[in-house]
Coordinates of C-alpha atoms and ligand atoms in Angstrom, one line a residue:
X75 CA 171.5 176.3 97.2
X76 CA 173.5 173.9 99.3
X77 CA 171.9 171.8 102.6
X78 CA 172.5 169.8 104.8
X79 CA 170.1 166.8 104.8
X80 CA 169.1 164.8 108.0
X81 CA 166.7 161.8 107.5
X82 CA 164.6 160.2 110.5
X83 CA 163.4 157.1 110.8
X84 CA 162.7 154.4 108.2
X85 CA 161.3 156.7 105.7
X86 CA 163.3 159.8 106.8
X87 CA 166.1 158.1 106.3
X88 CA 165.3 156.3 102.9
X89 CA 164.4 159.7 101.3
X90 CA 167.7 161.3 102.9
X91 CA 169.1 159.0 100.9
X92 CA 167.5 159.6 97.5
X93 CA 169.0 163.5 97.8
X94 CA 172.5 161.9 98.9
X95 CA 172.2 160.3 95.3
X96 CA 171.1 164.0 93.9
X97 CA 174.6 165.2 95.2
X98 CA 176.6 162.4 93.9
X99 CA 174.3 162.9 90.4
X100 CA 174.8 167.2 90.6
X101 CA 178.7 166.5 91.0
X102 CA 178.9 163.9 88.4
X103 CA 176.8 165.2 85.3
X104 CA 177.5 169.4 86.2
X105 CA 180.4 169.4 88.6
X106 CA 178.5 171.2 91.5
X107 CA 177.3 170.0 95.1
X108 CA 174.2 170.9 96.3
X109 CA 174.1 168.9 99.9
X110 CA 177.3 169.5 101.9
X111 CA 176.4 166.6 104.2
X112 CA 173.5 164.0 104.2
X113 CA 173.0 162.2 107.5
X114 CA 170.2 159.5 108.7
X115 CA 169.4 159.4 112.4
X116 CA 167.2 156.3 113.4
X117 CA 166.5 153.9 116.9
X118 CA 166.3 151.0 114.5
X119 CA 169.9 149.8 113.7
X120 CA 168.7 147.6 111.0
X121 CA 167.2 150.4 109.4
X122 CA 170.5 151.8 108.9
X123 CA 172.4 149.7 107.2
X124 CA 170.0 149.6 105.0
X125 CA 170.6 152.7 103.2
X126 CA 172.9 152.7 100.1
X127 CA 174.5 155.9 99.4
X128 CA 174.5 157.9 103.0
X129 CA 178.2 157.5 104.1
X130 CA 178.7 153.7 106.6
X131 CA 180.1 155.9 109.4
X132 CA 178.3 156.0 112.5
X133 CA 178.9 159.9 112.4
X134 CA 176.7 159.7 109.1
X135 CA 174.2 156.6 110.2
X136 CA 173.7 157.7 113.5
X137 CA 172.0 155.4 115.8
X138 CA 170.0 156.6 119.2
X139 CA 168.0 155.5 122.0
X140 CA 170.2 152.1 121.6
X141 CA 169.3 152.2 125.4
X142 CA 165.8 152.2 125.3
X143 CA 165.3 150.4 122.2
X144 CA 168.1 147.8 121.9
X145 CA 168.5 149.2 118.7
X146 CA 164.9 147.5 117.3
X147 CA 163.2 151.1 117.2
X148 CA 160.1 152.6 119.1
X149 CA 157.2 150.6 117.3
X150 CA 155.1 153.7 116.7
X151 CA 155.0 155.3 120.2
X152 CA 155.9 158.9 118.8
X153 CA 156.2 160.2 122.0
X154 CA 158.9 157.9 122.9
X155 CA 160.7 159.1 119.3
X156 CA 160.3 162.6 120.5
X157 CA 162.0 161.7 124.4
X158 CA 165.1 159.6 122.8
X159 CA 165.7 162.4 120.3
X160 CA 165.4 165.0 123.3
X161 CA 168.4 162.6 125.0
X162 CA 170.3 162.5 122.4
X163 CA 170.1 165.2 120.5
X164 CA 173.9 166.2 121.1
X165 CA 175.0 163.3 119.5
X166 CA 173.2 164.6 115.7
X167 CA 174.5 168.2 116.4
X168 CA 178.0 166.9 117.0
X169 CA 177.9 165.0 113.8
X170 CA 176.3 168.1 111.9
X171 CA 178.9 170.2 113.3
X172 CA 181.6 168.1 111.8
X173 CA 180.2 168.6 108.2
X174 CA 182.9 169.6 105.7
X175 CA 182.0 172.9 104.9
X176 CA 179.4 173.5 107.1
X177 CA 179.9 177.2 106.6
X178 CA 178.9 177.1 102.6
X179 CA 175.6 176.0 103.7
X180 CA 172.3 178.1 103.3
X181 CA 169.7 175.7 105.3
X182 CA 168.9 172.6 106.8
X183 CA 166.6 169.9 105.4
X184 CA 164.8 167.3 107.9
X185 CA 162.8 164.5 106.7
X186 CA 160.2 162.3 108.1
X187 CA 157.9 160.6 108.2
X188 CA 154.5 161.7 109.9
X189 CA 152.3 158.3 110.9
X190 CA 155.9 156.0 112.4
X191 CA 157.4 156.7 116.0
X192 CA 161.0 157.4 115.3
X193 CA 161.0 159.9 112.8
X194 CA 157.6 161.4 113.5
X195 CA 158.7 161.7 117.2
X196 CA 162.3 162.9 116.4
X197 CA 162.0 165.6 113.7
X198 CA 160.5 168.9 115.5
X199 CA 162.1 167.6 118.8
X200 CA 165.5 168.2 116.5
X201 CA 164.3 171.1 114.5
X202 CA 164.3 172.9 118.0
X203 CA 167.4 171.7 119.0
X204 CA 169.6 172.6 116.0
X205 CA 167.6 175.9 115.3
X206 CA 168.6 177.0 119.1
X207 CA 172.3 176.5 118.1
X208 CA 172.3 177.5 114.4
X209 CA 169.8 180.5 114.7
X210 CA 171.3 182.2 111.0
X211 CA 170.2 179.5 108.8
X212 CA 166.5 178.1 108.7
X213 CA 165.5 174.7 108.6
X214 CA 162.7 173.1 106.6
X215 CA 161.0 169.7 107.3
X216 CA 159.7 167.4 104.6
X217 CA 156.8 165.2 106.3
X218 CA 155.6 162.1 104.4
X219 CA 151.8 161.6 104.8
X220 CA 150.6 158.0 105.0
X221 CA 148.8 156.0 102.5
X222 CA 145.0 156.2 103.1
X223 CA 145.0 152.5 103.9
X224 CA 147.0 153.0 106.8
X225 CA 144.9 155.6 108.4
X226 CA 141.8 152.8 108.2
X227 CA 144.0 149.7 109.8
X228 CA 145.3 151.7 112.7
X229 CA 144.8 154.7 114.8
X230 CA 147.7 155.6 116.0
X231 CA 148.7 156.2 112.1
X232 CA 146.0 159.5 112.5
X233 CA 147.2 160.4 115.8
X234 CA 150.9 160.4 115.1
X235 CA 150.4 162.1 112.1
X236 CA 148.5 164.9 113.7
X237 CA 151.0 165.7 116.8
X238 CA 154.2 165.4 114.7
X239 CA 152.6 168.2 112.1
X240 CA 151.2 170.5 114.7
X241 CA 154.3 170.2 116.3
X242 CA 156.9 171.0 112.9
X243 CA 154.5 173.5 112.2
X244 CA 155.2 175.5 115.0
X245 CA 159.3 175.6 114.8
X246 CA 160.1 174.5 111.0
X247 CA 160.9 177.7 108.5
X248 CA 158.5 175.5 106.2
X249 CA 157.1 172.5 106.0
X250 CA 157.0 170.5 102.8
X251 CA 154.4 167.6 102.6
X252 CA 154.3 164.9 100.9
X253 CA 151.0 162.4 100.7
X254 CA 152.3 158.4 99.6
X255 CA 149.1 158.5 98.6
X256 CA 149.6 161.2 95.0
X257 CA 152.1 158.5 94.3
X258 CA 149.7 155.6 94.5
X259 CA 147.4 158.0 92.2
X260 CA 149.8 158.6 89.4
X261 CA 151.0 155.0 88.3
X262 CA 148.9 151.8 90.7
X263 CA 152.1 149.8 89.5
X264 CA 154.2 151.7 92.0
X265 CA 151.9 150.9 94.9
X266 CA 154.4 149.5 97.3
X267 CA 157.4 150.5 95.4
X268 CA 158.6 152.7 97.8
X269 CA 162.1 153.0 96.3
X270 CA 160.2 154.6 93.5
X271 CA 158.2 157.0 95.2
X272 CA 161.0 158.4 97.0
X273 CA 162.9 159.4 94.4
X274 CA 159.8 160.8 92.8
X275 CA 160.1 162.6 96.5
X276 CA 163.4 163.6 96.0
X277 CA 163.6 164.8 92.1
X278 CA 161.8 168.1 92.1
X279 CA 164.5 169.4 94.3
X280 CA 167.7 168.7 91.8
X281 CA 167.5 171.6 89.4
X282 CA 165.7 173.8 92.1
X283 CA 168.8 173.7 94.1
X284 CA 171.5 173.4 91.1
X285 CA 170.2 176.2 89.4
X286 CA 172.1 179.0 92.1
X287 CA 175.1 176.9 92.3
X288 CA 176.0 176.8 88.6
X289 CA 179.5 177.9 87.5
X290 CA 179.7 177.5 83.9
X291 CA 178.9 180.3 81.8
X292 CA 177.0 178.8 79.1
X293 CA 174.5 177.4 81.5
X294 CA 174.2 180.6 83.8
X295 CA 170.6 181.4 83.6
X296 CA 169.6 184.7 82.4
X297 CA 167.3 185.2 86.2
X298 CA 169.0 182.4 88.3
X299 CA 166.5 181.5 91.2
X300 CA 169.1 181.4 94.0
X301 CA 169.3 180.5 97.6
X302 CA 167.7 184.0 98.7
X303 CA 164.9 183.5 96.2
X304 CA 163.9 180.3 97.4
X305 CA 164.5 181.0 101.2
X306 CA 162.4 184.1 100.9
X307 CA 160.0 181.9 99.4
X308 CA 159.4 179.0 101.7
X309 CA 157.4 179.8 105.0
X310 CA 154.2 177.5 106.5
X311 CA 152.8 174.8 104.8
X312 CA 154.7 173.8 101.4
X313 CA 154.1 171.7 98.2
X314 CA 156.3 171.3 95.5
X315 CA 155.7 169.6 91.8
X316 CA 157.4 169.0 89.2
X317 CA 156.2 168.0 85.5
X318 CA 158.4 167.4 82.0
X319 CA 158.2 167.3 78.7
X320 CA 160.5 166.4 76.0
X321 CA 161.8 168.8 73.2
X322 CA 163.9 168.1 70.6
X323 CA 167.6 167.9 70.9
X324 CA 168.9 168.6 67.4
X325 CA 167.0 171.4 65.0
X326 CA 168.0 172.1 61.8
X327 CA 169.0 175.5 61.4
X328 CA 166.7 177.8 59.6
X329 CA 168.1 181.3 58.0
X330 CA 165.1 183.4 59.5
X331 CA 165.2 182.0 63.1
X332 CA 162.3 180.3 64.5
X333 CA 158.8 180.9 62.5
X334 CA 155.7 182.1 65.0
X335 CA 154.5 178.4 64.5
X336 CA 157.6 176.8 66.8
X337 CA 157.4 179.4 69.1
X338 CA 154.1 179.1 69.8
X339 CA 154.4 175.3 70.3
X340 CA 156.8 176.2 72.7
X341 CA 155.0 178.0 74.6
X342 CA 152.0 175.5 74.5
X343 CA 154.8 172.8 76.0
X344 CA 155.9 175.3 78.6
X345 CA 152.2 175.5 79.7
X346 CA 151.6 172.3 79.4
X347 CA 154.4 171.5 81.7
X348 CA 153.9 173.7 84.3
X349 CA 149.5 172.4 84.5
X350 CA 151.4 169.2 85.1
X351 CA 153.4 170.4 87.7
X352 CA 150.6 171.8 89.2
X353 CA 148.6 168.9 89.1
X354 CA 151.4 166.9 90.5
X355 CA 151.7 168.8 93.2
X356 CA 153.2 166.7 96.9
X357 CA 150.0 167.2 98.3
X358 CA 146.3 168.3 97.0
X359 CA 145.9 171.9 97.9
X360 CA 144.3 174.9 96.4
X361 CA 146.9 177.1 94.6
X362 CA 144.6 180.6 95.7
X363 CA 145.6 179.6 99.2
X364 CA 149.0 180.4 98.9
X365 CA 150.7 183.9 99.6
X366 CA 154.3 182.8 97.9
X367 CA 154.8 181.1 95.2
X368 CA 158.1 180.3 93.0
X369 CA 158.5 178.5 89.7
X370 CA 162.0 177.2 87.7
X371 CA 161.8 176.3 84.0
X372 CA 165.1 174.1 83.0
X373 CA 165.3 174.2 79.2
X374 CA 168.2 174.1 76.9
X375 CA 168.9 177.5 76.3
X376 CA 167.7 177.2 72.7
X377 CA 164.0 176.4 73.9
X378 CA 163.7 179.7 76.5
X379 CA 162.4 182.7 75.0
X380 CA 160.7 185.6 76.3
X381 CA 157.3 184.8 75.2
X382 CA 158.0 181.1 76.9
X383 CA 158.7 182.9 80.5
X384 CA 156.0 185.4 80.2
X385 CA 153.3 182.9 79.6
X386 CA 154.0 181.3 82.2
X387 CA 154.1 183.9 85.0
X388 CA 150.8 184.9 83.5
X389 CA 149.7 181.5 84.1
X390 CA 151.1 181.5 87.8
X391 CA 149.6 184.4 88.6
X392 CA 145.9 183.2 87.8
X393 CA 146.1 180.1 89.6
X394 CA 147.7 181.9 92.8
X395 CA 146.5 185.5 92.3
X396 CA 147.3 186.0 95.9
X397 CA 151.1 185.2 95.9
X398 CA 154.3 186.8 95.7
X399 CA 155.9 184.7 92.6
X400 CA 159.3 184.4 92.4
X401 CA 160.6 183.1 89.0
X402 CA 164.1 181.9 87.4
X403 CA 165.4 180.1 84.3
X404 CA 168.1 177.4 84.1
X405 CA 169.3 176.2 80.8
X406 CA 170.7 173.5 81.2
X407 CA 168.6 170.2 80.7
X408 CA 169.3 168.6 77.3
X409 CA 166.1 167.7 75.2
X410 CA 164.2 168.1 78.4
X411 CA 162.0 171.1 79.4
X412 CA 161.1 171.0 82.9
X413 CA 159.0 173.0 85.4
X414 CA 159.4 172.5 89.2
X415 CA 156.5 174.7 91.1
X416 CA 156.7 175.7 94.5
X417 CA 153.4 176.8 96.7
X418 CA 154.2 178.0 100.1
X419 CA 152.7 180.1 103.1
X420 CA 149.4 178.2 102.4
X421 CA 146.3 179.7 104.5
X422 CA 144.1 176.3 104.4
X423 CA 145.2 172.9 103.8
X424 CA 142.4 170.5 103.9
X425 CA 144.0 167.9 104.8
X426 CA 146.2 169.0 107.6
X427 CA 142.9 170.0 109.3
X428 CA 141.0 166.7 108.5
X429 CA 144.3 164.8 110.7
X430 CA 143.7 167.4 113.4
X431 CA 139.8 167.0 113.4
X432 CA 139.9 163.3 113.3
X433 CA 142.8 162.9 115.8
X434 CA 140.6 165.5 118.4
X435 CA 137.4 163.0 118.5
X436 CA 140.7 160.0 119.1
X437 CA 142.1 161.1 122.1
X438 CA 139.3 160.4 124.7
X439 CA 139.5 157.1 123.4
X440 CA 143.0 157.0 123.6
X441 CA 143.2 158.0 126.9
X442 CA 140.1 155.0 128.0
X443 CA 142.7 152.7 126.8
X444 CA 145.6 153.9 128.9
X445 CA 143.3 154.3 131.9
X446 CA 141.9 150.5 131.3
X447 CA 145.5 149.2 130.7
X448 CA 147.0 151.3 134.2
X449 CA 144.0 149.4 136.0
X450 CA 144.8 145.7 134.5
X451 CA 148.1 146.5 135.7
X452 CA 147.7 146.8 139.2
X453 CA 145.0 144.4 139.4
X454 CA 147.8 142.4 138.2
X455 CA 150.5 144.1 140.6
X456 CA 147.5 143.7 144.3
X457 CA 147.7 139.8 143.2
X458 CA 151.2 139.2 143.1
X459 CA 151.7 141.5 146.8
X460 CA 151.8 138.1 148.6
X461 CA 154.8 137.2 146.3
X462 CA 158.4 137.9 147.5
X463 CA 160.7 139.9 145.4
X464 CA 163.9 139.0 144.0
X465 CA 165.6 142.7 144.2
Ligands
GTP60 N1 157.5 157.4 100.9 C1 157.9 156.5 101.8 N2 157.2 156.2 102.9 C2 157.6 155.3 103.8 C3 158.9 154.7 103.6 N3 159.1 153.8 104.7 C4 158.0 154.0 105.5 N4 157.1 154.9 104.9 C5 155.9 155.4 105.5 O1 156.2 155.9 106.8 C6 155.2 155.5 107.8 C7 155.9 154.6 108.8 O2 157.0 155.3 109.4 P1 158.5 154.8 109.4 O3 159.3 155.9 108.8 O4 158.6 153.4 108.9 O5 158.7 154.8 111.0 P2 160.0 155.2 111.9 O6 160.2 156.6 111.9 O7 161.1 154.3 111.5 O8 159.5 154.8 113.4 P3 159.4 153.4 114.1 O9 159.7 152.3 113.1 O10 158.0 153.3 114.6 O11 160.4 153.4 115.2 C8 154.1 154.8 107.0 O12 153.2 155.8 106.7 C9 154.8 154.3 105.8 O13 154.0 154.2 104.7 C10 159.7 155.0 102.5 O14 160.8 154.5 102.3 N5 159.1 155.9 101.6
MG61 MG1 161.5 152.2 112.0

């Protein structure tokens, strides 16, 4: 499956960035491309030249609201991300439009995250602008939750977070989430590594999307999950995991084939692979709420059996006994066996509600403080009346 990949924002941007390196890591170790353009769209200039592996062009970094902002970004106000993307929103479908083979690609990927201005303002603002004028090909957003600490220190992190999902919800294909906070959970010595966390963000999707574009025989999967697989999977709320296991790369060759012993060890790793993946899901959810579900296993070919792909869709199908599971094999990895889950079309997602719920009981209080802060102004404004004006 090929995208193109628009970051916005800090964090948007950052993680566009990660799948940029997923491209140049696809074309170097297995000769494919699976992102025909990766672009990062922020108000903060800084912010931009930042990034590593996005192309330096200002057609590939592209910088708005320079008038509004000076180029120093929108400190949080999501509404003002959402009014500069609105005014410039030409400028990112021009550069989109310009992507070298534009036509080979299958769907759009925007990413963001949910509690900053720029990118939590910009994304479903964009989503609706490019879906108007590229109606054939869907578009999925990826929204980063904020860490939990976040939400205590400041309001407007809740707030933000709530708008900008209610609001990709409603035009995104899908929405992928991711919570900072799973990261924290898995390894305390990444806490603040955020270069760490986004590839974590980022790796799930490399074989997912290699595995349809593979040319070489030998490593042509015996089901391929392909773009139409995964597009016919990915509706609503979405969470993807990934989990891994090593296997061994050499064997010695036995006369009778494998004995019951290794293949049932196989299938034990297969299963314990996917429970991780499951467990390492982008967000916390409950598997029963979804209604699709897809799972890839990347083996070398040696390590796939049928036993191997029948346990696991037995084991899908428990844990989401109300999905449609799509399924595919890719051998390609090299002592690696891997298992990359997607959930999608999920009916309840805790916390997506808890952000509305808590950002509801906020915005009386929000609007107190806009009301106190109109009335200090022209208290302010009746003082100075006396004063003459310079314009
Ligand atoms: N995973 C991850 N999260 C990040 C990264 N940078 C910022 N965040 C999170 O994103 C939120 C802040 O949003 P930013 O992306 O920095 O904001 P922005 O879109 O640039 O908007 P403004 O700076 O307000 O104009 C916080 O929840 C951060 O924890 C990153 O590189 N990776
Ligand atoms: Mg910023």
């Amino acid at each position: 499956m090929k995208l193109v990949v628009v970051g916005f924002g800090q964090c948007g941007g950052r993680v566009a960035d990660e799948f940029a390196r997923l491209n140049k890591k696809a074309r170097g170790q297995r000769g494919i491309e699976i992102i025909t353009g990766t672009y990062a769209v922020n108000t903060d200039a800084a912010d931009l030249s930042g990034l590593t592996t996005i192309r330096k062009s200002y057609q590939y970094r592209i910088l708005i609201g320079s008038r509004k902002t000076g180029g120093h970004g929108v400190g949080k106000i999501n509404e003002l991300g959402a009014e500069i993307a609105r005014e410039d929103a030409d400028k990112v479908i021009d550069a989109i439009r310009t992507t070298k083979r534009f036509f080979e690609t299958d769907a759009f990927l925007f990413i963001a995250s949910a509690a900053g201005g720029t990118g939590s303002g910009a994304i479903a603002v964009m989503t609706q602008h490019v879906k108007e004028r590229y109606a054939d090909k869907p578009i999925y957003n990826l929204i980063v939750l904020p860490f939990e600490h976040e939400e205590t220190t400041e309001d407007r992190t809740v707030y933000n977070t709530a708008t900008c999902l209610k609001s990709a919800y409603s035009i995104a294909d899908a929405v992928f989430l991711v919570d900072n906070q799973r990261f924290v959970r898995k390894d305390s010595s990444i806490k603040g590594n955020l270069a760490k966390i986004n590839a974590m963000i980022a790796e799930p999707f490399y074989n997912m999307l290699c595995a349809g574009e593979e040319k070489k025989p030998k490593y042509i999967a015996s089901k391929v999950l392909d773009a139409g697989d995964i597009i016919q999977t990915l509706v609503g709320w979405t969470v993807i995991g990934y989990g891994k296991s090593e296997v061994p790369v050499f064997r010695l060759p036995r006369a009778r084939g494998k004995d019951f012993r290794e293949k049932g060890s196989e299938t034990m790793k297969g299963i314990q692979t996917m429970d991780e993946a499951i467990s390492e899901l982008s967000l916390k959810c409950n598997p029963i709420d979804s209604k699709r579900a897809l799972y890839l296993i990347s083996a070398p070919s040696k390590e796939m059996n049928m036993d191997l792909a029948k346990a696991l869709g037995d084991y899908m199908r428990d844990i989401a006994p109300e999905a449609l599971i799509r399924n595919g094999d890719y051998p390609r990895e090299r002592g690696l066996l891997d298992v990359t889950v997607i959930l999608s079309e999920l009916s309840d997602v805790e916390k997506v509600r808890s952000y509305y719920t808590r950002s509801t009981s906020l915005i009386p209080e929000f609007k107190k403080r806009q009301e106190e802060t109109e009335i200090k102004l022209r208290v302010i404004e009746d003082t100075s009346k006396e004063i003459p004006s310079l314009l």
